[in-house]
Amino acid sequence: MASAPMTEDNSYGAWKFCAWNGMIFMAVFMYFWGWLGHNLPPFAGDAPASEVAGYFRNHSDAVRLGMVTSMTFAVSYAVWGIAIGKVMDYAIGRGHILTDLQVWGAGLTVVPILVSSSFWLLGSYRPEALDDTTLQMIYDAAWLLIDLAYAVTSVQMFGLGFGFLRDKRAEPFFPKWVCWYSIWVGFMFIAECFMPFFKGGAFNRSGILNFWIEFSIFFAYAPIITWYTLKAIGRIRVENGD
């Protein structure tokens, strides 16, 4: 399948760097947002306000560091989506609407990450001046936003999955199982809609379904997609004779 050169200067190194941003985002997100922010796992919905407030007060510096770093690197997710979009240009042709959905979905995913992280940062900024229920409300607001904004990420995953399914190469850039995995993950996120109705059990924000299963498949997503994106960039370079 003949294609126009990837860029005028064939900057494959820049493409690979952008593709690696998916793993950069995940590494930062898991440690700084997750570990330092006490979000891996989060406090259960029925946790006492005093327990949530105590974490903000006793670990305020850790939460501040975690959220500042998370907000700084959140844009890495959008950069990653752009790299995937460029590979999609080669797979299904430039200007395809599925590519646009993937790129826009990745870009919009950054917004709830930034805003929810700012809520956690707010709670850690002067926790000694706020009562327990106020700190709990801030923590709740952050989780309600980051979970219920799942649809923007689902749009990215649907665009990617359905897009690469249209790749007509004898050996597609992305195997069909990866495409269907992307679509499945996007659909699985709908379970987050149950979270506001439960403060305990499988559907609460720290439950087996809404946290352990949902977040596990999300954290597995970036390494898989990054691997095949990097392989595709290498193949495109060979196809172009560079």
mmCIF file of N, CA and C in Angstrom, residues 90-153:
data_model
loop_
_atom_site.group_PDB
_atom_site.id
_atom_site.type_symbol
_atom_site.label_atom_id
_atom_site.label_comp_id
_atom_site.label_asym_id
_atom_site.label_seq_id
_atom_site.Cartn_x
_atom_site.Cartn_y
_atom_site.Cartn_z
ATOM 1 N N TYR A 90 -1.413 6.314 8.080
ATOM 2 C CA TYR A 90 -0.832 5.331 7.167
ATOM 3 C C TYR A 90 -1.717 4.105 7.023
ATOM 4 N N ALA A 91 -2.433 3.760 8.090
ATOM 5 C CA ALA A 91 -3.242 2.546 8.061
ATOM 6 C C ALA A 91 -4.527 2.720 7.267
ATOM 7 N N ILE A 92 -5.185 3.873 7.420
ATOM 8 C CA ILE A 92 -6.508 4.038 6.808
ATOM 9 C C ILE A 92 -6.628 5.299 5.956
ATOM 10 N N GLY A 93 -5.524 6.022 5.785
ATOM 11 C CA GLY A 93 -5.544 7.217 4.954
ATOM 12 C C GLY A 93 -5.703 8.488 5.768
ATOM 13 N N ARG A 94 -5.110 9.549 5.264
ATOM 14 C CA ARG A 94 -5.153 10.824 5.981
ATOM 15 C C ARG A 94 -6.569 11.406 6.016
ATOM 16 N N GLY A 95 -6.869 12.095 7.112
ATOM 17 C CA GLY A 95 -8.130 12.811 7.221
ATOM 18 C C GLY A 95 -9.329 11.956 7.570
ATOM 19 N N HIS A 96 -9.117 10.707 8.006
ATOM 20 C CA HIS A 96 -10.247 9.836 8.330
ATOM 21 C C HIS A 96 -10.870 10.271 9.656
ATOM 22 N N ILE A 97 -12.186 10.207 9.727
ATOM 23 C CA ILE A 97 -12.875 10.664 10.933
ATOM 24 C C ILE A 97 -12.532 9.808 12.153
ATOM 25 N N LEU A 98 -12.227 8.520 11.952
ATOM 26 C CA LEU A 98 -11.855 7.668 13.079
ATOM 27 C C LEU A 98 -10.523 8.105 13.682
ATOM 28 N N THR A 99 -9.629 8.594 12.840
ATOM 29 C CA THR A 99 -8.374 9.149 13.345
ATOM 30 C C THR A 99 -8.647 10.394 14.177
ATOM 31 N N ASP A 100 -9.538 11.243 13.683
ATOM 32 C CA ASP A 100 -9.898 12.447 14.440
ATOM 33 C C ASP A 100 -10.495 12.091 15.797
ATOM 34 N N LEU A 101 -11.349 11.076 15.830
ATOM 35 C CA LEU A 101 -11.948 10.660 17.098
ATOM 36 C C LEU A 101 -10.884 10.180 18.073
ATOM 37 N N GLN A 102 -9.919 9.432 17.571
ATOM 38 C CA GLN A 102 -8.849 8.937 18.436
ATOM 39 C C GLN A 102 -8.028 10.088 18.989
ATOM 40 N N VAL A 103 -7.620 11.006 18.128
ATOM 41 C CA VAL A 103 -6.773 12.127 18.560
ATOM 42 C C VAL A 103 -7.530 13.045 19.520
ATOM 43 N N TRP A 104 -8.765 13.390 19.173
ATOM 44 C CA TRP A 104 -9.551 14.265 20.042
ATOM 45 C C TRP A 104 -9.878 13.583 21.367
ATOM 46 N N GLY A 105 -10.169 12.292 21.325
ATOM 47 C CA GLY A 105 -10.445 11.568 22.562
ATOM 48 C C GLY A 105 -9.254 11.580 23.500
ATOM 49 N N ALA A 106 -8.055 11.372 22.936
ATOM 50 C CA ALA A 106 -6.841 11.415 23.759
ATOM 51 C C ALA A 106 -6.620 12.815 24.322
ATOM 52 N N GLY A 107 -6.827 13.823 23.490
ATOM 53 C CA GLY A 107 -6.629 15.192 23.959
ATOM 54 C C GLY A 107 -7.610 15.581 25.047
ATOM 55 N N LEU A 108 -8.879 15.212 24.868
ATOM 56 C CA LEU A 108 -9.893 15.560 25.861
ATOM 57 C C LEU A 108 -9.727 14.775 27.155
ATOM 58 N N THR A 109 -9.089 13.610 27.090
ATOM 59 C CA THR A 109 -8.824 12.840 28.307
ATOM 60 C C THR A 109 -7.973 13.636 29.288
ATOM 61 N N VAL A 110 -7.140 14.510 28.773
ATOM 62 C CA VAL A 110 -6.264 15.319 29.627
ATOM 63 C C VAL A 110 -7.073 16.243 30.537
ATOM 64 N N VAL A 111 -8.224 16.710 30.069
ATOM 65 C CA VAL A 111 -8.989 17.723 30.816
ATOM 66 C C VAL A 111 -9.458 17.213 32.179
ATOM 67 N N PRO A 112 -10.176 16.073 32.269
ATOM 68 C CA PRO A 112 -10.578 15.606 33.598
ATOM 69 C C PRO A 112 -9.405 15.224 34.487
ATOM 70 N N ILE A 113 -8.296 14.793 33.891
ATOM 71 C CA ILE A 113 -7.116 14.496 34.707
ATOM 72 C C ILE A 113 -6.592 15.770 35.347
ATOM 73 N N LEU A 114 -6.499 16.837 34.563
ATOM 74 C CA LEU A 114 -6.023 18.118 35.087
ATOM 75 C C LEU A 114 -6.960 18.671 36.160
ATOM 76 N N VAL A 115 -8.249 18.681 35.867
ATOM 77 C CA VAL A 115 -9.195 19.307 36.790
ATOM 78 C C VAL A 115 -9.328 18.503 38.079
ATOM 79 N N SER A 116 -9.452 17.177 37.964
ATOM 80 C CA SER A 116 -9.574 16.364 39.181
ATOM 81 C C SER A 116 -8.302 16.429 40.014
ATOM 82 N N SER A 117 -7.142 16.444 39.363
ATOM 83 C CA SER A 117 -5.882 16.568 40.110
ATOM 84 C C SER A 117 -5.810 17.902 40.839
ATOM 85 N N SER A 118 -6.390 18.942 40.244
ATOM 86 C CA SER A 118 -6.395 20.242 40.918
ATOM 87 C C SER A 118 -7.266 20.203 42.169
ATOM 88 N N PHE A 119 -8.301 19.347 42.184
ATOM 89 C CA PHE A 119 -9.121 19.196 43.388
ATOM 90 C C PHE A 119 -8.310 18.553 44.510
ATOM 91 N N TRP A 120 -7.603 17.473 44.188
ATOM 92 C CA TRP A 120 -6.757 16.842 45.214
ATOM 93 C C TRP A 120 -5.687 17.821 45.707
ATOM 94 N N LEU A 121 -5.146 18.598 44.787
ATOM 95 C CA LEU A 121 -4.156 19.607 45.161
ATOM 96 C C LEU A 121 -4.782 20.658 46.074
ATOM 97 N N LEU A 122 -6.009 21.045 45.779
ATOM 98 C CA LEU A 122 -6.722 22.006 46.621
ATOM 99 C C LEU A 122 -6.866 21.482 48.043
ATOM 100 N N GLY A 123 -7.238 20.203 48.165
ATOM 101 C CA GLY A 123 -7.401 19.623 49.496
ATOM 102 C C GLY A 123 -6.121 19.601 50.302
ATOM 103 N N SER A 124 -4.990 19.484 49.617
ATOM 104 C CA SER A 124 -3.701 19.404 50.315
ATOM 105 C C SER A 124 -3.056 20.767 50.537
ATOM 106 N N TYR A 125 -3.641 21.822 49.975
ATOM 107 C CA TYR A 125 -2.995 23.138 50.012
ATOM 108 C C TYR A 125 -3.023 23.756 51.406
ATOM 109 N N ARG A 126 -4.173 23.771 52.051
ATOM 110 C CA ARG A 126 -4.277 24.234 53.438
ATOM 111 C C ARG A 126 -5.277 23.349 54.197
ATOM 112 N N PRO A 127 -4.979 22.069 54.342
ATOM 113 C CA PRO A 127 -5.934 21.137 54.959
ATOM 114 C C PRO A 127 -6.237 21.450 56.418
ATOM 115 N N GLU A 128 -5.287 22.086 57.103
ATOM 116 C CA GLU A 128 -5.508 22.408 58.516
ATOM 117 C C GLU A 128 -6.605 23.456 58.699
ATOM 118 N N ALA A 129 -6.926 24.185 57.637
ATOM 119 C CA ALA A 129 -7.947 25.238 57.730
ATOM 120 C C ALA A 129 -9.339 24.734 57.357
ATOM 121 N N LEU A 130 -9.438 23.477 56.902
ATOM 122 C CA LEU A 130 -10.709 22.930 56.440
ATOM 123 C C LEU A 130 -11.186 21.823 57.364
ATOM 124 N N ASP A 131 -12.504 21.714 57.530
ATOM 125 C CA ASP A 131 -13.027 20.643 58.381
ATOM 126 C C ASP A 131 -13.048 19.323 57.614
ATOM 127 N N ASP A 132 -13.315 18.251 58.342
ATOM 128 C CA ASP A 132 -13.236 16.907 57.765
ATOM 129 C C ASP A 132 -14.195 16.719 56.594
ATOM 130 N N THR A 133 -15.430 17.191 56.740
ATOM 131 C CA THR A 133 -16.412 16.965 55.679
ATOM 132 C C THR A 133 -16.084 17.753 54.410
ATOM 133 N N THR A 134 -15.470 18.913 54.571
ATOM 134 C CA THR A 134 -15.067 19.684 53.388
ATOM 135 C C THR A 134 -13.970 18.958 52.624
ATOM 136 N N LEU A 135 -12.993 18.417 53.341
ATOM 137 C CA LEU A 135 -11.918 17.666 52.691
ATOM 138 C C LEU A 135 -12.459 16.398 52.037
ATOM 139 N N GLN A 136 -13.409 15.765 52.694
ATOM 140 C CA GLN A 136 -14.038 14.585 52.098
ATOM 141 C C GLN A 136 -14.788 14.959 50.818
ATOM 142 N N MET A 137 -15.474 16.103 50.837
ATOM 143 C CA MET A 137 -16.207 16.561 49.660
ATOM 144 C C MET A 137 -15.258 16.832 48.496
ATOM 145 N N ILE A 138 -14.104 17.425 48.778
ATOM 146 C CA ILE A 138 -13.111 17.685 47.729
ATOM 147 C C ILE A 138 -12.622 16.366 47.129
ATOM 148 N N TYR A 139 -12.347 15.396 48.005
ATOM 149 C CA TYR A 139 -11.887 14.080 47.549
ATOM 150 C C TYR A 139 -12.971 13.409 46.703
ATOM 151 N N ASP A 140 -14.223 13.483 47.168
ATOM 152 C CA ASP A 140 -15.341 12.906 46.408
ATOM 153 C C ASP A 140 -15.476 13.562 45.035
ATOM 154 N N ALA A 141 -15.392 14.893 45.005
ATOM 155 C CA ALA A 141 -15.552 15.617 43.738
ATOM 156 C C ALA A 141 -14.499 15.196 42.728
ATOM 157 N N ALA A 142 -13.263 15.027 43.192
ATOM 158 C CA ALA A 142 -12.183 14.618 42.295
ATOM 159 C C ALA A 142 -12.467 13.249 41.692
ATOM 160 N N TRP A 143 -12.918 12.313 42.528
ATOM 161 C CA TRP A 143 -13.180 10.969 42.028
ATOM 162 C C TRP A 143 -14.414 10.906 41.136
ATOM 163 N N LEU A 144 -15.436 11.660 41.481
ATOM 164 C CA LEU A 144 -16.627 11.686 40.625
ATOM 165 C C LEU A 144 -16.288 12.205 39.234
ATOM 166 N N LEU A 145 -15.434 13.210 39.168
ATOM 167 C CA LEU A 145 -15.053 13.766 37.867
ATOM 168 C C LEU A 145 -14.199 12.794 37.066
ATOM 169 N N ILE A 146 -13.142 12.277 37.659
ATOM 170 C CA ILE A 146 -12.204 11.460 36.879
ATOM 171 C C ILE A 146 -12.847 10.151 36.430
ATOM 172 N N ASP A 147 -13.792 9.620 37.224
ATOM 173 C CA ASP A 147 -14.473 8.390 36.818
ATOM 174 C C ASP A 147 -15.567 8.646 35.787
ATOM 175 N N LEU A 148 -16.378 9.660 36.024
ATOM 176 C CA LEU A 148 -17.542 9.884 35.163
ATOM 177 C C LEU A 148 -17.202 10.579 33.853
ATOM 178 N N ALA A 149 -15.970 11.020 33.694
ATOM 179 C CA ALA A 149 -15.533 11.594 32.412
ATOM 180 C C ALA A 149 -14.958 10.519 31.492
ATOM 181 N N TYR A 150 -15.253 9.257 31.791
ATOM 182 C CA TYR A 150 -14.681 8.139 31.039
ATOM 183 C C TYR A 150 -14.984 8.201 29.546
ATOM 184 N N ALA A 151 -16.104 8.821 29.169
ATOM 185 C CA ALA A 151 -16.555 8.757 27.773
ATOM 186 C C ALA A 151 -15.549 9.357 26.801
ATOM 187 N N VAL A 152 -14.800 10.388 27.233
ATOM 188 C CA VAL A 152 -13.833 10.981 26.301
ATOM 189 C C VAL A 152 -12.731 9.980 25.962
ATOM 190 N N THR A 153 -12.332 9.178 26.949
ATOM 191 C CA THR A 153 -11.316 8.152 26.699
ATOM 192 C C THR A 153 -11.898 7.011 25.875
#
